[in-house]
PDB file of C-alpha atoms and ligand atoms in Angstrom:
ATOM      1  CA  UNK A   1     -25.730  53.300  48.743  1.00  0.00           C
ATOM      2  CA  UNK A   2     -25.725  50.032  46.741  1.00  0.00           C
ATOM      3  CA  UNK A   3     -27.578  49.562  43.236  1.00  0.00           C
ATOM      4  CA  UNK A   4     -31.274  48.872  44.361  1.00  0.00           C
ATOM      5  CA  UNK A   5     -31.169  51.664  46.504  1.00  0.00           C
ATOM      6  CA  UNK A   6     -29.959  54.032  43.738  1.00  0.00           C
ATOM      7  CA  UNK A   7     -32.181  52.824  41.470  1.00  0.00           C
ATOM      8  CA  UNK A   8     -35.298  52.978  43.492  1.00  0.00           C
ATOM      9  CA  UNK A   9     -33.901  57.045  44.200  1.00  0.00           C
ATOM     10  CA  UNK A  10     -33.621  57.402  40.455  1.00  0.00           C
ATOM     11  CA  UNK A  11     -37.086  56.136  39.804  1.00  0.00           C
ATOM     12  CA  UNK A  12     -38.952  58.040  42.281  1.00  0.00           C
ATOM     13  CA  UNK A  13     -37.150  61.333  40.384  1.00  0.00           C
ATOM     14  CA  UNK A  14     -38.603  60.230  37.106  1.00  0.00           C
ATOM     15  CA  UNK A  15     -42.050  60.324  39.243  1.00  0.00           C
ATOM     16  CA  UNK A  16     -42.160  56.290  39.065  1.00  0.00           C
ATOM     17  CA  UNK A  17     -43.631  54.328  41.833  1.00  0.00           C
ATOM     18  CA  UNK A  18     -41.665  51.745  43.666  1.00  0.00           C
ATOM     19  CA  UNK A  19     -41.855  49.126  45.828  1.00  0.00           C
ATOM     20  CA  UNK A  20     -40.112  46.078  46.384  1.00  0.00           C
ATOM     21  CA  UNK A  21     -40.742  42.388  45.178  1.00  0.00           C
ATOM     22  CA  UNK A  22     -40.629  39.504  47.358  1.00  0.00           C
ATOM     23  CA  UNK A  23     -37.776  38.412  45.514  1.00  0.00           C
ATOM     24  CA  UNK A  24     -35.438  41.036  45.671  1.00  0.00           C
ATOM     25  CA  UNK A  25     -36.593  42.944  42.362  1.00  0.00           C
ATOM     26  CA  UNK A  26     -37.917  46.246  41.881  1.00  0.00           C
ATOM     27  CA  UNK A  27     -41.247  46.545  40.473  1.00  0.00           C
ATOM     28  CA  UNK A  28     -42.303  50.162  39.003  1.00  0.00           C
ATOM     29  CA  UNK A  29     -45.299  51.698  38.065  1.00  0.00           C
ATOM     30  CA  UNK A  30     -46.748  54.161  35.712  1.00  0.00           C
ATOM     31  CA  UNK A  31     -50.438  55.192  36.674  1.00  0.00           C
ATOM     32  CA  UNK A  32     -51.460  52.504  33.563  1.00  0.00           C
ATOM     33  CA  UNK A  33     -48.928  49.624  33.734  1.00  0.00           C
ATOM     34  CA  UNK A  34     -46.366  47.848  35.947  1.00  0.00           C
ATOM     35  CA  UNK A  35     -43.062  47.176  34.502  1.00  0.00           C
ATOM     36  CA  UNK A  36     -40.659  44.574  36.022  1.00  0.00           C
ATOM     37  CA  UNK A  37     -37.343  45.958  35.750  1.00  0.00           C
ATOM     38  CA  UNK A  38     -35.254  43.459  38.087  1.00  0.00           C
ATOM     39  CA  UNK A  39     -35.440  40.329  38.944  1.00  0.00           C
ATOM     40  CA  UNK A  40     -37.666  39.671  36.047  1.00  0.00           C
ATOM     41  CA  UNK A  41     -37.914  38.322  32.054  1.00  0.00           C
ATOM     42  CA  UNK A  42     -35.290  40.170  30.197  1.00  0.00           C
ATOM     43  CA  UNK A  43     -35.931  40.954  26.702  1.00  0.00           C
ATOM     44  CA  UNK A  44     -32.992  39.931  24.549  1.00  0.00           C
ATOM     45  CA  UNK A  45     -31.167  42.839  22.719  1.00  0.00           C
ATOM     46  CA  UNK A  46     -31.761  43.072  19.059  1.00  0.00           C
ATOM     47  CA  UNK A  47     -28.959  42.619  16.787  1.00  0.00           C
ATOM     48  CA  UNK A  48     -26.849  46.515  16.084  1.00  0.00           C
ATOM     49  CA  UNK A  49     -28.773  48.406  13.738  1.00  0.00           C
ATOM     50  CA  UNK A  50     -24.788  49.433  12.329  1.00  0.00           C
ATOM     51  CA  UNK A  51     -23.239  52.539  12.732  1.00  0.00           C
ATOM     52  CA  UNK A  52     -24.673  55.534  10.620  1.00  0.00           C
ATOM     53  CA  UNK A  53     -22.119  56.588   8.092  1.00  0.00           C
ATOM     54  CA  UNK A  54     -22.094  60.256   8.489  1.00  0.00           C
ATOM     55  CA  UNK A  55     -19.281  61.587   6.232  1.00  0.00           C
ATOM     56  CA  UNK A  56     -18.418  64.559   7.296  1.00  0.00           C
ATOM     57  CA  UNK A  57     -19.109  67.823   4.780  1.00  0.00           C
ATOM     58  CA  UNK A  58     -17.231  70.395   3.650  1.00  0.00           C
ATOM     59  CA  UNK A  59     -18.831  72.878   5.657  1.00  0.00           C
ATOM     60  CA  UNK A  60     -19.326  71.390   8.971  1.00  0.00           C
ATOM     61  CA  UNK A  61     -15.488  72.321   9.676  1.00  0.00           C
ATOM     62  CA  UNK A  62     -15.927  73.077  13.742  1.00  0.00           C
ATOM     63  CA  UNK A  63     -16.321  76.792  14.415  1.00  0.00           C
ATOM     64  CA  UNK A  64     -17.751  77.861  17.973  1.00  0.00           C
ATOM     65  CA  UNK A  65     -21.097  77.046  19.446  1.00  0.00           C
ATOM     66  CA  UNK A  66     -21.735  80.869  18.909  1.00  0.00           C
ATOM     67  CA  UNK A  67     -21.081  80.939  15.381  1.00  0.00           C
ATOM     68  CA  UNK A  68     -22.811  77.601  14.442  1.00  0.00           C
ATOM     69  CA  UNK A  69     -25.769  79.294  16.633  1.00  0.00           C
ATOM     70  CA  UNK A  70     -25.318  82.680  14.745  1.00  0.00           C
ATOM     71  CA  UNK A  71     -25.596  80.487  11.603  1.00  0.00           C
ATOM     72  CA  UNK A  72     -28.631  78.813  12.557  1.00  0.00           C
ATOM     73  CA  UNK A  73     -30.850  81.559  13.575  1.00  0.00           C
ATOM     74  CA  UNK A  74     -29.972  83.339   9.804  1.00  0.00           C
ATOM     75  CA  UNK A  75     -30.810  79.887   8.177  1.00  0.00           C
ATOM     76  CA  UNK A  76     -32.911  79.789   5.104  1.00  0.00           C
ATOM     77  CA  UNK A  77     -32.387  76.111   4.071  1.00  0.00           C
ATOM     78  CA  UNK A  78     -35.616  74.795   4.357  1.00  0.00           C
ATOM     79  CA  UNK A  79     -39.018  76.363   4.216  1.00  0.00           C
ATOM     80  CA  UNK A  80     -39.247  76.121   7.829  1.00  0.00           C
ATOM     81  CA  UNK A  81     -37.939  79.629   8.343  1.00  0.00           C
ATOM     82  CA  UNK A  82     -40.756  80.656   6.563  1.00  0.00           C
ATOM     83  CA  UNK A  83     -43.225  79.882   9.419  1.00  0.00           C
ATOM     84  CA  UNK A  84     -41.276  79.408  12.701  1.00  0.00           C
ATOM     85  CA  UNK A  85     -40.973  81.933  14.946  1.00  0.00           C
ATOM     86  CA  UNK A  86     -37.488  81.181  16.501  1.00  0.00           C
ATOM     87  CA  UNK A  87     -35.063  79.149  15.624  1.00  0.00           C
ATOM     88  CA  UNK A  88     -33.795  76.600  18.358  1.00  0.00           C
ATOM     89  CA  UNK A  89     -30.346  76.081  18.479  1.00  0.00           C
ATOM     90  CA  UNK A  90     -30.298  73.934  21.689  1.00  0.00           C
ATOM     91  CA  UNK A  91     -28.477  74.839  25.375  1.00  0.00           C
ATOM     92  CA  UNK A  92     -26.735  73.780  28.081  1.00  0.00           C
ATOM     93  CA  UNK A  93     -23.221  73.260  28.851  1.00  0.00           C
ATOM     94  CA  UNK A  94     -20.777  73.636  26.040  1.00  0.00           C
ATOM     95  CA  UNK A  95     -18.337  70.290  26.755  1.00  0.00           C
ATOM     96  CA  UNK A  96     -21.202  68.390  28.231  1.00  0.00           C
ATOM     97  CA  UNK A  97     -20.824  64.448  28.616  1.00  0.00           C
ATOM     98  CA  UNK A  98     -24.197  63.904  27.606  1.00  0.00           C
ATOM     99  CA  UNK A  99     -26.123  64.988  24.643  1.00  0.00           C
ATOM    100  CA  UNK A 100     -30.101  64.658  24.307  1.00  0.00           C
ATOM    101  CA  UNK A 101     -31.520  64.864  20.714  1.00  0.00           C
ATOM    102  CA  UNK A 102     -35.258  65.799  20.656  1.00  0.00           C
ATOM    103  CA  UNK A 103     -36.957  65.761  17.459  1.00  0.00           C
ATOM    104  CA  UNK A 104     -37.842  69.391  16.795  1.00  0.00           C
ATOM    105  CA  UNK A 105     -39.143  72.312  18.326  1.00  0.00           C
ATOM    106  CA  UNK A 106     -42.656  72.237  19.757  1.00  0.00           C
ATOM    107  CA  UNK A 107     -44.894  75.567  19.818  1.00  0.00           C
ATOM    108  CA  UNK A 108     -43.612  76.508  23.139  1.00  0.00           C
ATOM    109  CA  UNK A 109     -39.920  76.143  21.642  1.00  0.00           C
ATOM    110  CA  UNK A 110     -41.006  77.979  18.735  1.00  0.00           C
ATOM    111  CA  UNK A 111     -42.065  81.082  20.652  1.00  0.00           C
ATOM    112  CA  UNK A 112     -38.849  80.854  23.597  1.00  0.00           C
ATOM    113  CA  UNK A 113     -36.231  79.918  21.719  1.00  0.00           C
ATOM    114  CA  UNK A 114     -34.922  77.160  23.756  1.00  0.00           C
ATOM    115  CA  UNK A 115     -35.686  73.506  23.709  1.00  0.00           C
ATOM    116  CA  UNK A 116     -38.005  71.249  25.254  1.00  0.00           C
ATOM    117  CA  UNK A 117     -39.647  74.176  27.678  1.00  0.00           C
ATOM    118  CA  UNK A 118     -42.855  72.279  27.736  1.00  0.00           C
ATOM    119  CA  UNK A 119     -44.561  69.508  29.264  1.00  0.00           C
ATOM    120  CA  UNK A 120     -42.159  67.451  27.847  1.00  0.00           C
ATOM    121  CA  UNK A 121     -39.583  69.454  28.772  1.00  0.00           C
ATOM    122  CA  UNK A 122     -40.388  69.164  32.587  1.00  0.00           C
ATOM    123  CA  UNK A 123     -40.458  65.628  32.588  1.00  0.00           C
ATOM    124  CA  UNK A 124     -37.188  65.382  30.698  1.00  0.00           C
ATOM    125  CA  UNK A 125     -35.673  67.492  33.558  1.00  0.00           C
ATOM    126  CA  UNK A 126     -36.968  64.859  35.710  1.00  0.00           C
ATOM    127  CA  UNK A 127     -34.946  62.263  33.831  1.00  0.00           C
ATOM    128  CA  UNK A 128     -31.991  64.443  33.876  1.00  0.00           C
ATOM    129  CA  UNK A 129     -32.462  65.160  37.715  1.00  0.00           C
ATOM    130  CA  UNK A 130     -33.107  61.070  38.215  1.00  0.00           C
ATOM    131  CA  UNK A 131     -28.885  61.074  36.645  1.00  0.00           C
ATOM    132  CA  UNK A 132     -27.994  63.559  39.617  1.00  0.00           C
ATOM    133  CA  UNK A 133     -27.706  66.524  37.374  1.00  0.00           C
ATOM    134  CA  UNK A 134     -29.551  69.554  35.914  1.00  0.00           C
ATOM    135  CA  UNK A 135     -30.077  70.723  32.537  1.00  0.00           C
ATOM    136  CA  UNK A 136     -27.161  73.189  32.285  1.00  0.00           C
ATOM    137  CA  UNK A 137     -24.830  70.091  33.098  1.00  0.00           C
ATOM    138  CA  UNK A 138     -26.035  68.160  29.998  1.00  0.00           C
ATOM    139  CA  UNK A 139     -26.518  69.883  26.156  1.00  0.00           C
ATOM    140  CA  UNK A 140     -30.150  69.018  24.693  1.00  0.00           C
ATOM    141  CA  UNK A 141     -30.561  69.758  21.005  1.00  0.00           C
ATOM    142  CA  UNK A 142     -32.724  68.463  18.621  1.00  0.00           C
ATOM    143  CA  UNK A 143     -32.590  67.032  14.931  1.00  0.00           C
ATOM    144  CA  UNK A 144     -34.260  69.916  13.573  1.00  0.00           C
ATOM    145  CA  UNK A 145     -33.630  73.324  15.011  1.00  0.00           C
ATOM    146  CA  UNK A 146     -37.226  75.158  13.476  1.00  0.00           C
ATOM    147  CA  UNK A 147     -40.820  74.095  14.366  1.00  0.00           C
ATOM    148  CA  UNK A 148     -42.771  72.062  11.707  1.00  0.00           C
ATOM    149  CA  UNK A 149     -46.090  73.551  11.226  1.00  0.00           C
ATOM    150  CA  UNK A 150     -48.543  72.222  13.233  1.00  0.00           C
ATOM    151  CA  UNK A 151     -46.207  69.436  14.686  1.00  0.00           C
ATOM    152  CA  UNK A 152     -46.046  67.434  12.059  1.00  0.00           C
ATOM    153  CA  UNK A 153     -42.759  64.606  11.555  1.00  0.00           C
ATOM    154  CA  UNK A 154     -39.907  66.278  10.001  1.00  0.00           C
ATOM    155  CA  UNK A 155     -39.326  65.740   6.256  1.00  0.00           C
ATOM    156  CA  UNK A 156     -36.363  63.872   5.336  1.00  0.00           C
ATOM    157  CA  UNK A 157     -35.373  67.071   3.569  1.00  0.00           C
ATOM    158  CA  UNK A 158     -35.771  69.428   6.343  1.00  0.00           C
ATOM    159  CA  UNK A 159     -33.266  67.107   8.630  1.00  0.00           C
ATOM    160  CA  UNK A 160     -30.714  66.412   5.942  1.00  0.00           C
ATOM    161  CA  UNK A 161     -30.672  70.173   5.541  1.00  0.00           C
ATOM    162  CA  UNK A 162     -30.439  70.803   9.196  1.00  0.00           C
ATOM    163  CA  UNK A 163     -27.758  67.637  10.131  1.00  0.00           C
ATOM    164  CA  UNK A 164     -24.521  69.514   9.115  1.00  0.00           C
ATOM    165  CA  UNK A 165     -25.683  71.846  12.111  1.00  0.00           C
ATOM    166  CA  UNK A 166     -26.038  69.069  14.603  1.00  0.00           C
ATOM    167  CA  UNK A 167     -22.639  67.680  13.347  1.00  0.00           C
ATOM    168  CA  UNK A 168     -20.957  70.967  14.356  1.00  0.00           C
ATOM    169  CA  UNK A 169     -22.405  70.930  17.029  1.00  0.00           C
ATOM    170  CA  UNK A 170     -21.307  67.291  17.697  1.00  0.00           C
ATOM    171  CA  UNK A 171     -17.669  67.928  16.840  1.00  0.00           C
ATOM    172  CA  UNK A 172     -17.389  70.734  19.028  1.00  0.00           C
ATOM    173  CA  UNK A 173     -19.426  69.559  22.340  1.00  0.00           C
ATOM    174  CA  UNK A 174     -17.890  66.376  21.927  1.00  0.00           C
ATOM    175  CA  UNK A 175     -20.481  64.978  24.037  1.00  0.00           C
ATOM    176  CA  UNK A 176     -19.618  60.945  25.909  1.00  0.00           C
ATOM    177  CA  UNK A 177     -22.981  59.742  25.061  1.00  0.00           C
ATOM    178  CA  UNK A 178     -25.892  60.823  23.110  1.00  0.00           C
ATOM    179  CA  UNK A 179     -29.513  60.242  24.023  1.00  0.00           C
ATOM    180  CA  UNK A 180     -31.886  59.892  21.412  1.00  0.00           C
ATOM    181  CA  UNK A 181     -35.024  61.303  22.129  1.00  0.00           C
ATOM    182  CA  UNK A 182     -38.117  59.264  20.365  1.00  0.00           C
ATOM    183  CA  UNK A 183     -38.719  57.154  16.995  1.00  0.00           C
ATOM    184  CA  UNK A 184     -38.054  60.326  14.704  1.00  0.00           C
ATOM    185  CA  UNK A 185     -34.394  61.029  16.404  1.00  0.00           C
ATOM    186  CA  UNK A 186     -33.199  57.847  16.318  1.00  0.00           C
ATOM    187  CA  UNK A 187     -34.175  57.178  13.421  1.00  0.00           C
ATOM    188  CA  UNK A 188     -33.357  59.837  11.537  1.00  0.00           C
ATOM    189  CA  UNK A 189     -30.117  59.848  13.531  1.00  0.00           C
ATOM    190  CA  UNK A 190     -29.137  56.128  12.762  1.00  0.00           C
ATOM    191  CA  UNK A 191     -30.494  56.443   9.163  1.00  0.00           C
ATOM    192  CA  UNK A 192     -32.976  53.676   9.609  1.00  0.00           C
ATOM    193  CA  UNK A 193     -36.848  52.720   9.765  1.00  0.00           C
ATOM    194  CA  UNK A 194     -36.226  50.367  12.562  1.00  0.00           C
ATOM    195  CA  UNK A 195     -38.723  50.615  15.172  1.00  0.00           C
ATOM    196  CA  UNK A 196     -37.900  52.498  18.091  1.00  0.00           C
ATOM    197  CA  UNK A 197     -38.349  49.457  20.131  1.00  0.00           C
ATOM    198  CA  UNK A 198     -35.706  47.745  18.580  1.00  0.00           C
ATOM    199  CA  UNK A 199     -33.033  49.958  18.446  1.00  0.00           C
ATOM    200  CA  UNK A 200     -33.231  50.328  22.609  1.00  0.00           C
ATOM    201  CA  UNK A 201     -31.085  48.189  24.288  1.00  0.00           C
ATOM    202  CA  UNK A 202     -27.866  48.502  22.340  1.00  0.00           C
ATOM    203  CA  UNK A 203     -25.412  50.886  22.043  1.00  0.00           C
ATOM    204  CA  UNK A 204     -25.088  52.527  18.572  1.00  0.00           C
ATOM    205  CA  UNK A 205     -22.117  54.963  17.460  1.00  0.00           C
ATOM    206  CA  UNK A 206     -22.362  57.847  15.625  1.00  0.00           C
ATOM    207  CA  UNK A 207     -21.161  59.572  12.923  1.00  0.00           C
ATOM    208  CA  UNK A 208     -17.040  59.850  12.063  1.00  0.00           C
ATOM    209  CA  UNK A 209     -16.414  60.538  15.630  1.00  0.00           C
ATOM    210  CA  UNK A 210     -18.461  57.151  16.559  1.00  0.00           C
ATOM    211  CA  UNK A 211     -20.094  58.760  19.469  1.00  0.00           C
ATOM    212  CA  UNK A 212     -21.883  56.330  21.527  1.00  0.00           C
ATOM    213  CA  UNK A 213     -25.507  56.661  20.997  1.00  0.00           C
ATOM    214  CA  UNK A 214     -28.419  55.151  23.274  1.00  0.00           C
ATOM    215  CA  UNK A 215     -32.376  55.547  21.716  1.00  0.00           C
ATOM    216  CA  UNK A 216     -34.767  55.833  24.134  1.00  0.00           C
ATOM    217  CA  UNK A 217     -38.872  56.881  24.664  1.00  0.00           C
ATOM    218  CA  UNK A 218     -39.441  61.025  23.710  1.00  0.00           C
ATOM    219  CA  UNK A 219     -40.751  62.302  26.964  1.00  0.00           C
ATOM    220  CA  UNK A 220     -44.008  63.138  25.468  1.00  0.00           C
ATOM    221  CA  UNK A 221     -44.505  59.721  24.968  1.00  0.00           C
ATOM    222  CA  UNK A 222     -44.029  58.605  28.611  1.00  0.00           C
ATOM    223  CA  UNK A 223     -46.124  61.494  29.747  1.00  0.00           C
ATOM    224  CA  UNK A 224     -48.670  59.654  27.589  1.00  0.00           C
ATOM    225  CA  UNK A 225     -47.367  55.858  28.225  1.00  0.00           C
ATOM    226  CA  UNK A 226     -46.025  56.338  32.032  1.00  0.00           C
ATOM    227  CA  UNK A 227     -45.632  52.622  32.512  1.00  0.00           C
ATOM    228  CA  UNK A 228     -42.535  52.763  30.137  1.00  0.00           C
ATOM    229  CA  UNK A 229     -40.763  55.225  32.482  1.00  0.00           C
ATOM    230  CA  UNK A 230     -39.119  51.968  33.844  1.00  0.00           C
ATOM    231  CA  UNK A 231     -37.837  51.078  30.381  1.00  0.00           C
ATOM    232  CA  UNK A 232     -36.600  54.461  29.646  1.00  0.00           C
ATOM    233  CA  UNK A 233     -34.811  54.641  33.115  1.00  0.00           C
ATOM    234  CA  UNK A 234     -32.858  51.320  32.204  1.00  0.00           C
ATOM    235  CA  UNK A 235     -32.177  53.530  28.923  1.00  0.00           C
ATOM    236  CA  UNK A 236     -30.610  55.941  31.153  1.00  0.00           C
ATOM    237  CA  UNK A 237     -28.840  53.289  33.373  1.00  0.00           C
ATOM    238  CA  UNK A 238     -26.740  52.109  30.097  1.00  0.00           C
ATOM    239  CA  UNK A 239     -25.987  55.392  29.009  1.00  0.00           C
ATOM    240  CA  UNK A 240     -25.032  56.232  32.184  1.00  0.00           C
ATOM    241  CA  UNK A 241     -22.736  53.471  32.325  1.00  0.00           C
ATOM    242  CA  UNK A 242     -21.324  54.418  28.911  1.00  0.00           C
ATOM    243  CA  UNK A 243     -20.351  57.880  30.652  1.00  0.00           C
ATOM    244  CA  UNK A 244     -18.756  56.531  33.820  1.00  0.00           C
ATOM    245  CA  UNK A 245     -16.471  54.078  31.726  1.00  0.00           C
ATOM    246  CA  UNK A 246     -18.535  50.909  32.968  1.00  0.00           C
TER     247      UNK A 246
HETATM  248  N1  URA B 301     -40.158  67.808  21.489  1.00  0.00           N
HETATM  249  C1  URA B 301     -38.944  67.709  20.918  1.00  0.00           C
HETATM  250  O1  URA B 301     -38.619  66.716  20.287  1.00  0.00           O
HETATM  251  N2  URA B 301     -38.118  68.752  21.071  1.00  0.00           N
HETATM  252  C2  URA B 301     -38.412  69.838  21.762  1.00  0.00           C
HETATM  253  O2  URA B 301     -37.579  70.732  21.872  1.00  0.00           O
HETATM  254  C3  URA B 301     -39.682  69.895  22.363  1.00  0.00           C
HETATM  255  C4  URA B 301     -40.541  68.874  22.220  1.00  0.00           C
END
């Protein structure tokens, strides 16, 4: 199977239309827009945001997924625990290559426990299934491991409390890649207010372990903006390529 044939597989299981441009490209479509993805204008990449200094704490000394998770479901840092129902560790396979940060739990996570179970969720194990895995081959997580009331952005308390969790985490999945899931994620990951839409196309590295980190659309955006599935898939593609040693 060469690339365009891959890719047009990959973008049918992200529930993207395709068909084929007179000039060799592949065209995709969302139900609102078309999005050129080959053969086309290329956008150049923005300069490197820089890598986000993330010192490590005394604290975040790596334990076991178990413990960290045994830690987190006790944790009073933040007033979250006062109103969430469950905390929401994240799950999937332990020494995963790839690592998906999601912003926080949503009121479906809230009540199961487990991340992205919703909408969202289904459509980001499309995006998983359009790499050729499933969800227990990859770790999701997010930045904050309790529900914000009502949905609302996280506080820049609330994840500074909760990061020494998702650095234990880090250190002990010791994931190839990690996918950050929306604005608030990479942002708050890369410890910037650059827009989301300029801190795609480049790879960033995280943290003292300089993890390679790719920022891409939250699913719940696509679900709402399907015409940048095409954009997020070439999201994929590079972090894809960051995990095969391309
Ligand atoms: N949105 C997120 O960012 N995380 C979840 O777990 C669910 C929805």
């Amino acid at each position: 199977m060469n690339r365009r044939e891959r890719q047009r597989g990959l973008l049918r299981k992200m529930g993207v239309d395709v068909w084929t441009l007179r000039g060799g490209g592949v065209e995709v479509a969302g139900a609102e827009q078309a999005v050129q993805v080959e053969g086309g204008e290329s956008t150049p990449p923005e300069a490197p945001v820089g890598d986000a200094a993330q010192p490590a704490q005394p604290d975040e000394s790596p334990q076991s997924l178990a413990r960290v998770e045994q830690a987190v479901s006790v944790c009073r840092k933040c007033e979250l625990h006062q109103t969430r129902t469950n905390t929401v560790f994240g799950c999937g396979d332990p020494e995963a290559n790839w690592l998906f940060i999601g912003e926080a739990p949503g009121h479906n996570e809230d009540l199961q426990g487990q991340p992205f179970v919703g909408r969202a969720g289904k459509l980001l194990d499309m995006m998983i299934a359009a790499l050729g895995m499933k969800r227990e081959q990859v770790f999701i997580a997010n930045v904050l491991k309790c529900r914000p009331p009502d949905n609302r952005d996280p506080l820049p308390g609330e994840i500074e409390q909760c990061e020494p969790y998702l650095h234990q985490q880090l250190a002990l999945i010791k994931p190839k890649v990690i996918v950050a899931l929306g604005r608030v994620s990479a942002q708050s990951l890369l410890k910037t207010t650059t827009p989301l839409g300029k801190l795609r196309n480049q790879t960033h590295h995280y943290g003292n372990q300089k993890i390679p980190l790719i920022a891409t659309y939250h699913p719940a955006y696509l679900l709402r903006s399907p015409g940048q599935k095409a954009a997020a898939w070439e999201d994929l593609w590079q972090a894809r390529e960051i995990v095969e040693g391309l």
